[in-house]
Coordinates of C-alpha atoms in Angstrom, one line a residue:
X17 CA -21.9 6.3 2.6
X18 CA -20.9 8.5 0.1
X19 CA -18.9 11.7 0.0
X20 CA -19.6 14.2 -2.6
X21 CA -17.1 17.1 -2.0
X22 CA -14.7 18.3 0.5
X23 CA -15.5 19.9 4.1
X24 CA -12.2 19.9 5.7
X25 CA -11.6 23.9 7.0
X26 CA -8.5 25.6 4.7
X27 CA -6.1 26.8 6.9
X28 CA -5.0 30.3 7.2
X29 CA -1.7 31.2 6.3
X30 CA 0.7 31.0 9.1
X31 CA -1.6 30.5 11.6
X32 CA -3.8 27.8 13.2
X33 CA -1.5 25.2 13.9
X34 CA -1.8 21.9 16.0
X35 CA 0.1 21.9 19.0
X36 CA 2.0 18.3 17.5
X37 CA 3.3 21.0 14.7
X38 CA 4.4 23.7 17.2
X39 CA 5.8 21.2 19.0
X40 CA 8.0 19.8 16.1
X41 CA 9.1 23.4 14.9
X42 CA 10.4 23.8 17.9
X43 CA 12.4 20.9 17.8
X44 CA 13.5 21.6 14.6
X45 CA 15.0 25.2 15.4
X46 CA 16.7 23.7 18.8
X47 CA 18.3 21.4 16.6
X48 CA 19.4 24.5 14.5
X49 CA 20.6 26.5 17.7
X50 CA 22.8 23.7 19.2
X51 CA 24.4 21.8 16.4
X52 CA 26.9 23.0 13.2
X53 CA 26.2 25.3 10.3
X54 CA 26.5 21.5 8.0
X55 CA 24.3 19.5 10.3
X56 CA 22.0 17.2 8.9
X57 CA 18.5 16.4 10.5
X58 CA 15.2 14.1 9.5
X59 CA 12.1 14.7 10.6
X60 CA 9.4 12.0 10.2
X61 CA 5.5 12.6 10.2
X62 CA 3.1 10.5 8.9
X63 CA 1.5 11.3 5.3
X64 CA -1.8 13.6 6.1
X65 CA -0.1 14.9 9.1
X66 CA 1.0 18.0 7.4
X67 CA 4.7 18.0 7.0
X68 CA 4.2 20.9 4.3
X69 CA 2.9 23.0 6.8
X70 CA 5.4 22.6 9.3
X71 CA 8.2 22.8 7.3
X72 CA 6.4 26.3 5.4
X73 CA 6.7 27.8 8.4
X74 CA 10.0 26.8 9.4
X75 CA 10.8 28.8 6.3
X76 CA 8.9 31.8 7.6
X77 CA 10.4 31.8 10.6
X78 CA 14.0 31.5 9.7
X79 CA 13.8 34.2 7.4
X80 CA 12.6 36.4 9.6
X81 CA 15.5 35.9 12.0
X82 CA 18.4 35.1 9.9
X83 CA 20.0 36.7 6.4
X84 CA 20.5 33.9 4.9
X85 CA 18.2 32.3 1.8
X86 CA 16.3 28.8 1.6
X87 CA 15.9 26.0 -0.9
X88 CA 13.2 23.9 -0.8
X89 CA 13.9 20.6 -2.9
X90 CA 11.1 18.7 -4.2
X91 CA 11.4 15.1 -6.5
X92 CA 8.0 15.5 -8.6
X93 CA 7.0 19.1 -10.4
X94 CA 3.3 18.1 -9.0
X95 CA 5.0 18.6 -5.9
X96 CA 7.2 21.5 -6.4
X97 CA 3.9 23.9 -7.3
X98 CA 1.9 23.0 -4.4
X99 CA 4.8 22.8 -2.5
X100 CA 5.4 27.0 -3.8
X101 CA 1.4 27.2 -2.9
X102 CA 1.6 26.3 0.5
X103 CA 4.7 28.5 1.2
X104 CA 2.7 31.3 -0.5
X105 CA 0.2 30.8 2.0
X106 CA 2.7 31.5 4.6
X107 CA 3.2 34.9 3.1
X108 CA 6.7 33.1 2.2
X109 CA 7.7 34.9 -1.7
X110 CA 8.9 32.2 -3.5
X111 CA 10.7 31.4 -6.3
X112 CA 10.1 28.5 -8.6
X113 CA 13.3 27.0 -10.4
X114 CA 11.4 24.6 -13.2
X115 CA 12.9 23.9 -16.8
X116 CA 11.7 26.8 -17.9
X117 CA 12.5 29.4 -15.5
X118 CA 13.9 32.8 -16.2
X119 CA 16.8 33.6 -13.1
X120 CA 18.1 37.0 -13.9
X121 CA 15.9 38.2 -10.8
X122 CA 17.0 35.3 -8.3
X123 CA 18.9 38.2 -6.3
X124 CA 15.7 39.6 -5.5
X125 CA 13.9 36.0 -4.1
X126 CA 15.0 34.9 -0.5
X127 CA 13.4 31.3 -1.0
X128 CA 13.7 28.9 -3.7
X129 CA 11.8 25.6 -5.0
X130 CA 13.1 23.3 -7.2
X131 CA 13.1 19.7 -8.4
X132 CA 16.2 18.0 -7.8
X133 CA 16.7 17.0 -11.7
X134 CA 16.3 20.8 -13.0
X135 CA 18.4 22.0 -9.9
X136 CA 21.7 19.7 -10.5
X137 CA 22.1 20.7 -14.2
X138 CA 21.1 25.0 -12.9
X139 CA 24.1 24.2 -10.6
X140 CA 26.3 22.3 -12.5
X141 CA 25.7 25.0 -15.3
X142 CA 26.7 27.7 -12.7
X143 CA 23.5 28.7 -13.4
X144 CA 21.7 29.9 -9.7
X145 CA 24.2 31.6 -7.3
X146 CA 23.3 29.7 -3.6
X147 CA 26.5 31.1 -1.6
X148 CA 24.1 32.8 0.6
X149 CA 22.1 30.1 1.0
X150 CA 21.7 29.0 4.6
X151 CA 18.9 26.2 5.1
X152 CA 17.8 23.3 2.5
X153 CA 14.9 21.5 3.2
X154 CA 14.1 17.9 1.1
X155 CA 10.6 16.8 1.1
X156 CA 10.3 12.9 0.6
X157 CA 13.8 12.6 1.5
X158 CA 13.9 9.0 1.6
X159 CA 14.1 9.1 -2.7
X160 CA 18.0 9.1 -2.9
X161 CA 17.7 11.4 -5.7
X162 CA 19.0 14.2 -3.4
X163 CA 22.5 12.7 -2.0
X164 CA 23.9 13.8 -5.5
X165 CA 23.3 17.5 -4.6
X166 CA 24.7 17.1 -1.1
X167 CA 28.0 17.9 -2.4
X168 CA 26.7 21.4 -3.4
X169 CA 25.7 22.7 -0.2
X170 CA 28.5 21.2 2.2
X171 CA 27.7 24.3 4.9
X172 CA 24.4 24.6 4.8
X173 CA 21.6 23.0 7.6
X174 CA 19.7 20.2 5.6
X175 CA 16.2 19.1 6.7
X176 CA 15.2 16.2 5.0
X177 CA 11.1 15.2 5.6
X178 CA 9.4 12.4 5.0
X179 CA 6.5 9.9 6.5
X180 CA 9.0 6.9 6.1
X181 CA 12.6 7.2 7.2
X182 CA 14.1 4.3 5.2
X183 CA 15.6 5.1 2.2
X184 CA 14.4 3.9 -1.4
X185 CA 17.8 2.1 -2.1
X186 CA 19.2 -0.6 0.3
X187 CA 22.8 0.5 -0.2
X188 CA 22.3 3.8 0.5
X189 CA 21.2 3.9 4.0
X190 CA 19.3 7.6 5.4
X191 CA 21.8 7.3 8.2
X192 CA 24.8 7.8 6.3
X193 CA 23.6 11.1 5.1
X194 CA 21.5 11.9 8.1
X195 CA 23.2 13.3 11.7
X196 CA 19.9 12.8 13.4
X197 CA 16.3 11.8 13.3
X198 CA 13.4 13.3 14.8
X199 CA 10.4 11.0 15.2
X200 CA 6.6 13.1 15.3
X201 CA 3.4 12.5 15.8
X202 CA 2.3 8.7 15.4
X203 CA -0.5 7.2 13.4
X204 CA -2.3 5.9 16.0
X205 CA -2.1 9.4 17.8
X206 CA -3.2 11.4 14.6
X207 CA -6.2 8.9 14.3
X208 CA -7.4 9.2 17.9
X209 CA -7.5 12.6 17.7
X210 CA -9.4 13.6 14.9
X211 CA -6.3 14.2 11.9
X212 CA -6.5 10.7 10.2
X213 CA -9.2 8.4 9.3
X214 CA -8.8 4.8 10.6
X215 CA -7.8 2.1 8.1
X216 CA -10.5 -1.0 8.2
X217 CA -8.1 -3.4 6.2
X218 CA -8.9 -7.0 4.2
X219 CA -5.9 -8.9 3.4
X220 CA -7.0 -11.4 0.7
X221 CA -4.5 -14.2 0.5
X222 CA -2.4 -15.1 -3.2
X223 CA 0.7 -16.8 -4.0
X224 CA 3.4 -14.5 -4.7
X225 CA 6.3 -16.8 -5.5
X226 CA 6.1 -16.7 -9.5
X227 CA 7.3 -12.7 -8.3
X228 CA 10.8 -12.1 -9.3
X229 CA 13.0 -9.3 -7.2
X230 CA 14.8 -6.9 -9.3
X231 CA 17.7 -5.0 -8.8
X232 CA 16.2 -2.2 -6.6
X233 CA 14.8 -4.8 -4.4
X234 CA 11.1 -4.5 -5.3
X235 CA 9.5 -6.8 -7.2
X236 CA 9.7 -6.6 -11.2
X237 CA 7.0 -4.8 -13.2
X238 CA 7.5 -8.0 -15.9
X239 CA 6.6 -10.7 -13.0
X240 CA 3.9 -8.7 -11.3
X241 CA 1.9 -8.2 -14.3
X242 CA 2.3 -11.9 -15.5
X243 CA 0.9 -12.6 -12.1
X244 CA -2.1 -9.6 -12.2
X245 CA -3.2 -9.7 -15.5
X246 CA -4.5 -13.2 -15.5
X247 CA -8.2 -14.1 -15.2
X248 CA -8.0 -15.5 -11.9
X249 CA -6.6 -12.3 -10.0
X250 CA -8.6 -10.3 -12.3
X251 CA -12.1 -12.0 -11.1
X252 CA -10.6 -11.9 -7.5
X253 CA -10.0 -8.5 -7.7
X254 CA -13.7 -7.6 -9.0
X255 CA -14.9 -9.4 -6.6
X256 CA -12.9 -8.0 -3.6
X257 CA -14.0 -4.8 -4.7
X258 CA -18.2 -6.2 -4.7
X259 CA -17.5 -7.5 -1.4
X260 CA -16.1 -4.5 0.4
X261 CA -15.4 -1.2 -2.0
X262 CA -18.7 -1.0 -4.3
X263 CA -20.3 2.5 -4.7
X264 CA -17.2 3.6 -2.4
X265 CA -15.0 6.4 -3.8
X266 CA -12.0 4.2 -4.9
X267 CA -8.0 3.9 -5.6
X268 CA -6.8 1.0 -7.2
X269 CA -2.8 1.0 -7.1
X270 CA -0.7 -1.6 -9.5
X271 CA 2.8 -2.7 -10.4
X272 CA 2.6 -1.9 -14.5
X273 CA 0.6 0.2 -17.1
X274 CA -0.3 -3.4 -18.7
X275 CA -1.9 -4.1 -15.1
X276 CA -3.8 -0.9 -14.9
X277 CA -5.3 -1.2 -18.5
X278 CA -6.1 -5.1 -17.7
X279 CA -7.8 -3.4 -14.7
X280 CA -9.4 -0.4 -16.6
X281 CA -10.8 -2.9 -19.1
X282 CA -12.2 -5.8 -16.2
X283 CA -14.4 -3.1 -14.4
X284 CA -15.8 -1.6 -17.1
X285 CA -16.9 -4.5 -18.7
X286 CA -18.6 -5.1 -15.4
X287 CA -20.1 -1.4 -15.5
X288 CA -18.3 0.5 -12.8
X289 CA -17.4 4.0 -13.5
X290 CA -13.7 3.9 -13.9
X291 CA -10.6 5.9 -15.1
X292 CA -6.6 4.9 -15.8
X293 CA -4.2 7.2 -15.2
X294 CA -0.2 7.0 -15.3
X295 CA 2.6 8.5 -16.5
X296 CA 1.9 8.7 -20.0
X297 CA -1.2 10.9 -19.7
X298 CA -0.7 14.3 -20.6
X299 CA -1.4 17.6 -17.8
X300 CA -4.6 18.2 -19.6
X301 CA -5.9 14.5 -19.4
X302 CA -4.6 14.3 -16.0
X303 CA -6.5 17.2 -14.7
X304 CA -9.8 16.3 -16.2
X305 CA -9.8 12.6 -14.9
X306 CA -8.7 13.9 -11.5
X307 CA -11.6 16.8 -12.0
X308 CA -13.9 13.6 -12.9
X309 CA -12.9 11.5 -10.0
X310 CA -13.5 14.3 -7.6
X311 CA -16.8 15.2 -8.3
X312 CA -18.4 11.5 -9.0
X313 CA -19.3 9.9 -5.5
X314 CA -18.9 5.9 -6.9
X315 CA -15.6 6.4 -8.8
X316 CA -12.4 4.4 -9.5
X317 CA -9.2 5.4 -10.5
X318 CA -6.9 2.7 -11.3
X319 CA -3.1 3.6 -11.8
X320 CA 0.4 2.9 -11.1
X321 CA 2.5 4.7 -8.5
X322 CA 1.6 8.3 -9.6
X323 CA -0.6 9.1 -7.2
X324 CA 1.4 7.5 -4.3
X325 CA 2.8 11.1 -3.7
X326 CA 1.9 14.6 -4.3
X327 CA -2.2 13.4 -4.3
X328 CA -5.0 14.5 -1.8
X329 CA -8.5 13.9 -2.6
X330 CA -9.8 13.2 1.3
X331 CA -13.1 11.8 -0.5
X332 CA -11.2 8.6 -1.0
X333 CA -13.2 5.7 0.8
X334 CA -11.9 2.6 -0.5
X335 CA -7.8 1.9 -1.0
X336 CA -6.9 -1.3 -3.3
X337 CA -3.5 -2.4 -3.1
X338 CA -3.5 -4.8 -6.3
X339 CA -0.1 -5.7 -6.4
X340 CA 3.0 -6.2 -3.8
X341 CA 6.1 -4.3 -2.4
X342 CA 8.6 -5.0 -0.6
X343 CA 8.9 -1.1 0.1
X344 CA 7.4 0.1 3.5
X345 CA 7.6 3.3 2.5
X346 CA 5.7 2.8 -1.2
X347 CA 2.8 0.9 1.3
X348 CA 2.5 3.8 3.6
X349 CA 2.2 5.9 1.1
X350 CA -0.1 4.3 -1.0
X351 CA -2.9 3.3 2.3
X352 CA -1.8 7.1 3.1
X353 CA -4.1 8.4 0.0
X354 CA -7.2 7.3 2.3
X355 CA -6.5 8.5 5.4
X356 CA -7.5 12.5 4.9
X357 CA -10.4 13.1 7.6
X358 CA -13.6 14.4 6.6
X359 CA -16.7 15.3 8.7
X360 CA -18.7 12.6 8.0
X361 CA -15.3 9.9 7.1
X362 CA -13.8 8.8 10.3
X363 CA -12.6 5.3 8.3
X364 CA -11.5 4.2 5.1
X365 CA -11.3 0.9 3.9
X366 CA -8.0 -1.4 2.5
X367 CA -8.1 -4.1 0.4
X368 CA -4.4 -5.8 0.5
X369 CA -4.3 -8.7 -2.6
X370 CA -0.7 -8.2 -2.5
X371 CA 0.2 -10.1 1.2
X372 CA 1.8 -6.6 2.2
X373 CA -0.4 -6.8 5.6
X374 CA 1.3 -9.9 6.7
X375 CA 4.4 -8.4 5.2
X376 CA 4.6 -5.3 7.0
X377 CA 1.9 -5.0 9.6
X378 CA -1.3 -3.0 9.7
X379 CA -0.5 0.1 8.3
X380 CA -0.1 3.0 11.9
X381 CA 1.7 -0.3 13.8
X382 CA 3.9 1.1 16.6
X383 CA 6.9 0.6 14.2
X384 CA 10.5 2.0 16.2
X385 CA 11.9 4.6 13.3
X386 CA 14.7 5.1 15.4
X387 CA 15.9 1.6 15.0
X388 CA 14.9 2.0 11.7
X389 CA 16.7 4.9 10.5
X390 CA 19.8 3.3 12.7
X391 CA 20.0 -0.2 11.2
X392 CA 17.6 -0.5 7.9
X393 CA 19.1 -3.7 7.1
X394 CA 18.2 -5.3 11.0
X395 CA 14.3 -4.3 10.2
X396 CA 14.7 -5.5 6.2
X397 CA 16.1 -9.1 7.1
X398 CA 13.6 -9.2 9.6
X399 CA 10.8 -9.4 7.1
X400 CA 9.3 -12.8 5.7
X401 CA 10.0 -13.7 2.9
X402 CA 6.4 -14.9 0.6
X403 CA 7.7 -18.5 1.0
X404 CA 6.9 -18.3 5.0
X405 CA 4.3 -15.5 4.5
X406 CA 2.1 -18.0 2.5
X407 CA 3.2 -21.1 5.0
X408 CA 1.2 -19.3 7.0
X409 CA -2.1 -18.7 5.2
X410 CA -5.2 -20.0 6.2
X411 CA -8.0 -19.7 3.2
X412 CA -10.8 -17.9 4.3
X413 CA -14.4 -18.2 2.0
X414 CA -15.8 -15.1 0.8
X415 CA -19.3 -14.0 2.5
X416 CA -21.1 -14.7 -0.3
X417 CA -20.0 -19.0 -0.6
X418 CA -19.5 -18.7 3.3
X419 CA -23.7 -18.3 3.5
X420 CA -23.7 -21.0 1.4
X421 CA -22.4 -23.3 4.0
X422 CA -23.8 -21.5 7.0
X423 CA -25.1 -25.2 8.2
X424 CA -21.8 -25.6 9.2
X425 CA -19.6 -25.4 12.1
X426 CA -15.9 -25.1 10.9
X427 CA -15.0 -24.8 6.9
X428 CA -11.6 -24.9 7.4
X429 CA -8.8 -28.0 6.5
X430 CA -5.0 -27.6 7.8
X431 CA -2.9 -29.7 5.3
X432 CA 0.0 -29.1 6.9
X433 CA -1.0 -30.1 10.1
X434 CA -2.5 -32.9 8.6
X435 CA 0.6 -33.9 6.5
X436 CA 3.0 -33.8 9.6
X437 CA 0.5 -36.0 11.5
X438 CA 0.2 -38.5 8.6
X439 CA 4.5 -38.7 8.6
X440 CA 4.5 -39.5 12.2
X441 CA 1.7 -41.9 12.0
X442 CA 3.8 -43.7 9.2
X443 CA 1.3 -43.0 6.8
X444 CA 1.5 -42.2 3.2
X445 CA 1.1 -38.3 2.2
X446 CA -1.9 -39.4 -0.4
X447 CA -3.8 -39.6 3.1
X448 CA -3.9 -36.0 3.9
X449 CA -6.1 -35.7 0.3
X450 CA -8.5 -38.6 1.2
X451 CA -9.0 -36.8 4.9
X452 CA -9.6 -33.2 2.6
X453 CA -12.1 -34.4 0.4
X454 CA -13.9 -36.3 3.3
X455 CA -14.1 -32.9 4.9
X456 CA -15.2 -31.1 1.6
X457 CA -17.9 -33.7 1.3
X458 CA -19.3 -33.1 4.9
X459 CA -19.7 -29.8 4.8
X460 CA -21.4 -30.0 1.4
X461 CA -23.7 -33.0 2.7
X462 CA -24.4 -30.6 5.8
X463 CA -25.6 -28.1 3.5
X464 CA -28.0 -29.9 1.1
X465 CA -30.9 -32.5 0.7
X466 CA -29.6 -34.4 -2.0
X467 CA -26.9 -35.4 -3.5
X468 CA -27.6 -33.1 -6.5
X469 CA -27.0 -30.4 -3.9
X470 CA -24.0 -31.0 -2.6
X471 CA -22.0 -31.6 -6.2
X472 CA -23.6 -28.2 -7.1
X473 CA -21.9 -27.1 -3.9
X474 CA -19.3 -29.1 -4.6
X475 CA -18.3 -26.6 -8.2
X476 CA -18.2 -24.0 -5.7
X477 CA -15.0 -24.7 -3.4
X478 CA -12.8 -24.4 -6.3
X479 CA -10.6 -21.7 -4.7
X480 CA -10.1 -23.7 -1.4
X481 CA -9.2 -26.9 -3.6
X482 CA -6.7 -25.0 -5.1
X483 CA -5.2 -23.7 -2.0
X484 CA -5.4 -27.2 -0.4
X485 CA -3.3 -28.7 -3.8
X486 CA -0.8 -26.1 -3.9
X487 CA -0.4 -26.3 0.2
X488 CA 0.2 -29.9 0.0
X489 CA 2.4 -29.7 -3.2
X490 CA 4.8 -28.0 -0.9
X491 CA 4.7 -29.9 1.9
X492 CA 5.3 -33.4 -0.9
X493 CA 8.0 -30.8 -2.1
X494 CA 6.5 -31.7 -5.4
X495 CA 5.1 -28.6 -7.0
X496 CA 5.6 -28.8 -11.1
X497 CA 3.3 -26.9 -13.2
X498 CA 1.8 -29.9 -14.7
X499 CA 1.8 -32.3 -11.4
X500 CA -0.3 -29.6 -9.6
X501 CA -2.9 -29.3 -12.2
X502 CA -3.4 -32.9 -13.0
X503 CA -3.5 -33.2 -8.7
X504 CA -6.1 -30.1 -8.8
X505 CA -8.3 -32.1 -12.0
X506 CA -8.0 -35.6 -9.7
X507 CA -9.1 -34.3 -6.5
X508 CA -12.5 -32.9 -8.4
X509 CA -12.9 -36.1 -10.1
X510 CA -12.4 -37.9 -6.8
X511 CA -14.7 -35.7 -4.5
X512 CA -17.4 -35.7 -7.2
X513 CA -17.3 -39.7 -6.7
X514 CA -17.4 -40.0 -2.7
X515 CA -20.5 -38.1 -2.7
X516 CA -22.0 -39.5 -5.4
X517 CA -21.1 -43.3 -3.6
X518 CA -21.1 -41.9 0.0
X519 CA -24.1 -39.2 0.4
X520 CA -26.5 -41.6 2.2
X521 CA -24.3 -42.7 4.9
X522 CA -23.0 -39.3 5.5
X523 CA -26.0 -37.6 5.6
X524 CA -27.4 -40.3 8.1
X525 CA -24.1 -39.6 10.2
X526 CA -25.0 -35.8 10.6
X527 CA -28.3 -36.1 10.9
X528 CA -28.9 -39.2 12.7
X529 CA -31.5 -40.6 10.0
X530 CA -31.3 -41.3 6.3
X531 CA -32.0 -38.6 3.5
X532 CA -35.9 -38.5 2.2
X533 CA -36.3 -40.3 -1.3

């Protein structure tokens, strides 16, 4: 399937609302009637569930019954003019306070957008008069860009928004700048009926613990692009993307520029239509690759974060996450840029090479943002960390090598079963490698006439040898750079050998007779 151009319905302006969005409004304005001029409330909705709309006509609605003026704060510019769009829409006049905005006629605007950067040096400048301003709402308010400007507005009623209510910075809880949180509509919900598509997601397992944390708590751009530009994660990308995403509209999402580029160059080497895009590019570049990705049905756009927020293109059929957060919110948003419904799109497919699945869930899990938003740090230390993530791996064979063994049964080897039954037993460790390659030589005698078949099948399990070696390194708590390559070289060698000296008697023990000459 392929989607050429959008058929979702506009809505009108002011008008036509779900009943989940009535519903929420009038939360909001209870919350308004019943607590203090300086009260501070969240509101969480899922990204594609139309928090922009809600929160326009919260606007509309308070300025018709009250005197007071409203700020809408924004963190991106790509944001702050659709965010003046969709308020324009409402039949809200708006105001829109960018670098280069003239304000000798802010007396005659009752509603104001801004990004937080050009709003803290208007204000600091004594530039925009907001005594008369009674209601400031923050859109993406996790970013903690916005606390600084808190300080500005000490009686007004904030509304911070945002699909993910745990903050960007791990000192700087939401609930320390937050009276209250209201939770909306769930994922699940919005799926069932009819708002999102329905995420199909492939978690492809890789060993994350060359990644180094930095200071915010994510993982470096320096370590992720050691890890994504080499040629093993390149080819396992490509061929992620043959397995599941090809001729699907697709977004490719990566930790560094580097990354991107190494991506850029990889596919179209390969002859896929593909575009980079990140920070650097200028408005004019940006608009005509996001033109270009629109109107070609097969595309991919590889980038880095900048489409994470402030991005819908509901033609989007194919999400790669190629690289790894520890951010929940960066993860929602990023599978979010899929999830916009179309007529004939009721799913969209993930591809997670970054171990964020097993990290964080599937992405619409029943998480508790209550408990959340309460105690961050409880849900945070509850995460594993990629040491016990990857304990926990199993390596699973592409379709296409998986057919290639179809004569058998069961492909799989647990080494660290294995290894704790060998310790028991009294055994050595170097057991747990004989008992692998006997099992890598069965199913490749299962699967062939001769023994010229199975060492040409042999050259083909060199991903699962390398997942065996690097399991069992671990559990030897021997894991060098050069041990675990001479192990990986050894166990070839070795394998190679029992079926060169062994094919006969194992083909007779699976079959019952010997093979033809």
């Amino acid at each position: 399937m392929s989607i050429s151009q959008t058929e979702l319905e506009e809505r009108k302006a002011g008008k036509d609302l779900y009943s989940y969005q009535k519903g929420a409004i009038d939360k909001i304005f209870k919350a308004f009637e019943e607590s203090p001029d300086d009260y501070h409330l969240l509101y969480q909705l899922p990204t594609g569930g139309g928090k922009t709309v809600i929160f326009s006509e919260i606007v509309r609605q308070y300025l018709k019954h009250h005197k007071k003026k409203v700020l809408v704060m924004t963190h991106r510019i790509e944001l702050c003019k659709q965010t003046s769009n969709m308020l324009t829409e409402f039949e809200v006049v708006n105001k829109v306070i960018d670098s280069k905005a003239d304000l000798s006629d802010q007396g005659e605007y009752s509603c104001f957008v801004a990004m937080v950067e050009t709003l803290n040096n208007r204000l600091n400048d004594d530039k925009l008069d907001i005594s008369d301003i009674g209601l400031v709402i923050i859109d993406e308010a996790h970013y903690n860009s916005f606390t600084k400007l808190f300080k500005f507005f000490s009686q007004c009623f904030i509304l911070g928004v945002t699909a993910t209510p745990l903050s960007s910075s791990i000192e700087l809880p939401m609930t320390d700048n937050y009276d209250e949180l209201i939770v909306g509509e769930s994922i699940e919900s919005l799926i069932q009926n009819g708002f999102l598509a329905r995420a199909e997601m492939f978690s492809y397992n890789v060993g994350l613990t060359s990644l180094v944390v930095g200071a915010n708590g994510d993982y470096t751009v320096k370590s992720s692009e050691d890890l994504y530009t080499a040629n093993d994660m390149l080819t396992k990308l490509i061929q992620a993307y043959e397995e599941r995403s090809k001729g699907k509209k697709t977004l490719i999402f990566n930790n560094g520029i580097n990354t991107s580029l190494h991506v850029y160059d990889t596919f179209r080497k390969a002859g896929y239509p593909i575009a980079h895009l990140d920070n650097t590019n200028t408005k004019k570049e940006r608009s005509q690759i996001l033109k270009w990705f629109k109107k070609t049905p097969d595309a991919i756009l590889t980038s880095v974060s900048i489409l994470t927020t402030g991005f819908d293109e509901p033609t989007v059929e194919s999400i790669i996450l190629n690289r790894a957060t520890k951010s929940l919110t960066l993860y929602y948003q990023m599978i979010g840029r899929g999830s916009r419904v179309l007529k004939n799109k009721k799913t969209f497919d993930v591809i997670d090479l970054g171990n964020n699945f097993h990290r964080f869930g599937p992405w619409g899990d029943d998480l508790d943002w209550q408990r959340i938003f309460r105690s961050p740090n409880y849900y945070l230390d509850s995460l594993l960390s990629d040491e016990e993530l990857e304990s926990n791996f199993r390596y699973e064979m592409p379709d296409e090598l998986r057919a290639e063994f179809a004569k058998s049964q069961n492909v799989h080897f647990d080494v660290q079963k294995t290894y704790v039954e060998s310790i028991r037993n009294g055994e050595s460790s170097k057991v747990v490698l004989e008992r692998s390659i006997e099992q890598h030589a069965r199913i490749c005698v299962e699967n062939s006439d001769d023994v010229y078949d199975a060492l040409a099948l042999a050259k083909l399990l060199g991903d699962d040898i390398d997942f065996r070696i690097n399991r069992y390194t671990k559990c030897i708590s021997k894991s060098t750079f050069n041990f675990v390559e001479w192990l990986k070289g050894e166990y070839r060698k070795k394998l190679n050998a029992y079926l060169r000296s062994n094919f006969d008697d194992v083909f007779e023990s699976i079959h019952g007779y010997p093979p033809e000459d």
